Amino acid sequence: MNKISEDFYNRSSLIVAKELLGKILIHKIEGEGLELWGRIVETEAYKGPLDKAAHSYNNRRTKRTEVMFGPGGKAYIYFIYGMYDCMNVVCAEEDIPEAVLIRGVEPLKGIEEMSFNRYGKSYDFLTKKQKINLTNGPGKLCRAMGITRKLNGLDLQGQELFILNSPRIEEENIIAAKRIGIDYAEEAKDFLWRYYIKDNTFVSKK
DNA sequence: AAAATGATCAAG
DNA sequence: TTGATCATTTTA
């Protein structure tokens, strides 16, 4: 069990977003002794002051964005479209509000629980499409892994929500692309700040 | 193509 | 206090 250290997170979200690919996100649910594991296959970087797509654009500091102004290595989880939670990892040093959105994971452990969380039935009864749709989007993976804004602000050095180290994905297998769902962000919408593992099944969109 | 669904935030 | 907006997903 090799948890990613705090230093890893206290860097630019552009670097962290890329290096988080291939790492393993774990949500341990206390009481039930349950562990949900997902391998990160898609991320997006958000970069505070300069980035019109970021919640923290122009250093906007509100109750919601507050956690991004702290040190790196915390969870920033927000509720969107009245229905979905999305999970970010806070990056950069204190007072620099950057984060990385986790957009896709490959289920590794606790798949049966994820299946019930998403579809209310056993994985054995899912269609091929449902099996892919389990965790190939930011809202979907949070629903599958039981990640909600109740976990907002958690330290990723803790025992409930954290990320394990694993070897870096080779540069030739990382694709950089425009971020999703931020067409309002003027020049920032064209930044290639979305990263994903080439040809991976659990990358959102196509 | 459009609905679902409610927290969030800036404006007044 | 209000109303437009929204880093999405599902269904048709």
PDB file of N, CA, C and O (backbone and C1' of nucleotides) in Angstrom, chain A residues 55 88 118 139 184, chain C residues 6-10:
ATOM      1  N   HIS A  55     -13.703  27.039 -11.391  1.00  0.00           N
ATOM      2  CA  HIS A  55     -14.575  27.621 -10.363  1.00  0.00           C
ATOM      3  C   HIS A  55     -13.827  28.710  -9.600  1.00  0.00           C
ATOM      4  O   HIS A  55     -14.437  29.628  -9.067  1.00  0.00           O
ATOM      5  N   ASN A  88     -12.459  16.230  -7.470  1.00  0.00           N
ATOM      6  CA  ASN A  88     -11.182  16.812  -7.856  1.00  0.00           C
ATOM      7  C   ASN A  88     -10.150  16.545  -6.780  1.00  0.00           C
ATOM      8  O   ASN A  88     -10.501  16.359  -5.618  1.00  0.00           O
ATOM      9  N   ARG A 118     -24.910   2.070  -9.223  1.00  0.00           N
ATOM     10  CA  ARG A 118     -25.278   2.700 -10.495  1.00  0.00           C
ATOM     11  C   ARG A 118     -26.601   2.192 -11.051  1.00  0.00           C
ATOM     12  O   ARG A 118     -27.380   2.962 -11.611  1.00  0.00           O
ATOM     13  N   GLY A 139     -19.391  12.189 -13.153  1.00  0.00           N
ATOM     14  CA  GLY A 139     -20.558  11.957 -12.293  1.00  0.00           C
ATOM     15  C   GLY A 139     -20.788  10.474 -12.080  1.00  0.00           C
ATOM     16  O   GLY A 139     -21.152  10.034 -10.987  1.00  0.00           O
ATOM     17  N   TYR A 184     -18.390  27.931 -22.421  1.00  0.00           N
ATOM     18  CA  TYR A 184     -18.560  29.326 -22.003  1.00  0.00           C
ATOM     19  C   TYR A 184     -17.232  30.013 -21.698  1.00  0.00           C
ATOM     20  O   TYR A 184     -17.181  31.226 -21.524  1.00  0.00           O
TER      21      TYR A 184
ATOM     22  P    DC C   6     -22.884  28.956 -17.280  1.00  0.00           P
ATOM     23  O5'  DC C   6     -22.627  27.623 -16.458  1.00  0.00           O
ATOM     24  C5'  DC C   6     -22.153  27.660 -15.110  1.00  0.00           C
ATOM     25  C4'  DC C   6     -22.306  26.277 -14.523  1.00  0.00           C
ATOM     26  C3'  DC C   6     -21.919  25.138 -15.472  1.00  0.00           C
ATOM     27  O3'  DC C   6     -21.035  24.237 -14.831  1.00  0.00           O
ATOM     28  C1'  DC C   6     -24.020  24.735 -14.503  1.00  0.00           C
ATOM     29  P    DA C   7     -19.479  24.570 -14.671  1.00  0.00           P
ATOM     30  O5'  DA C   7     -18.894  23.174 -15.108  1.00  0.00           O
ATOM     31  C5'  DA C   7     -18.797  22.805 -16.476  1.00  0.00           C
ATOM     32  C4'  DA C   7     -17.966  21.544 -16.602  1.00  0.00           C
ATOM     33  C3'  DA C   7     -18.487  20.392 -15.748  1.00  0.00           C
ATOM     34  O3'  DA C   7     -18.058  19.155 -16.321  1.00  0.00           O
ATOM     35  C1'  DA C   7     -16.386  21.048 -14.932  1.00  0.00           C
ATOM     36  P    DT C   8     -19.106  18.345 -17.246  1.00  0.00           P
ATOM     37  O5'  DT C   8     -20.367  18.005 -16.335  1.00  0.00           O
ATOM     38  C5'  DT C   8     -20.268  17.109 -15.232  1.00  0.00           C
ATOM     39  C4'  DT C   8     -21.368  16.078 -15.269  1.00  0.00           C
ATOM     40  C3'  DT C   8     -21.184  14.977 -16.315  1.00  0.00           C
ATOM     41  O3'  DT C   8     -21.209  13.736 -15.633  1.00  0.00           O
ATOM     42  C1'  DT C   8     -23.398  15.857 -16.401  1.00  0.00           C
ATOM     43  P    DT C   9     -20.990  12.316 -16.390  1.00  0.00           P
ATOM     44  O5'  DT C   9     -22.468  11.799 -16.615  1.00  0.00           O
ATOM     45  C5'  DT C   9     -23.290  11.625 -15.476  1.00  0.00           C
ATOM     46  C4'  DT C   9     -24.709  11.314 -15.902  1.00  0.00           C
ATOM     47  C3'  DT C   9     -24.852  10.126 -16.847  1.00  0.00           C
ATOM     48  O3'  DT C   9     -25.635   9.169 -16.177  1.00  0.00           O
ATOM     49  C1'  DT C   9     -26.176  11.974 -17.558  1.00  0.00           C
ATOM     50  P    DT C  10     -25.967   7.750 -16.836  1.00  0.00           P
ATOM     51  O5'  DT C  10     -27.422   7.985 -17.437  1.00  0.00           O
ATOM     52  C5'  DT C  10     -28.438   8.503 -16.589  1.00  0.00           C
ATOM     53  C4'  DT C  10     -29.686   8.772 -17.400  1.00  0.00           C
ATOM     54  C3'  DT C  10     -30.071   7.637 -18.350  1.00  0.00           C
ATOM     55  O3'  DT C  10     -31.392   7.232 -18.033  1.00  0.00           O
ATOM     56  C1'  DT C  10     -30.091   9.740 -19.464  1.00  0.00           C
TER      57       DT C  10
END
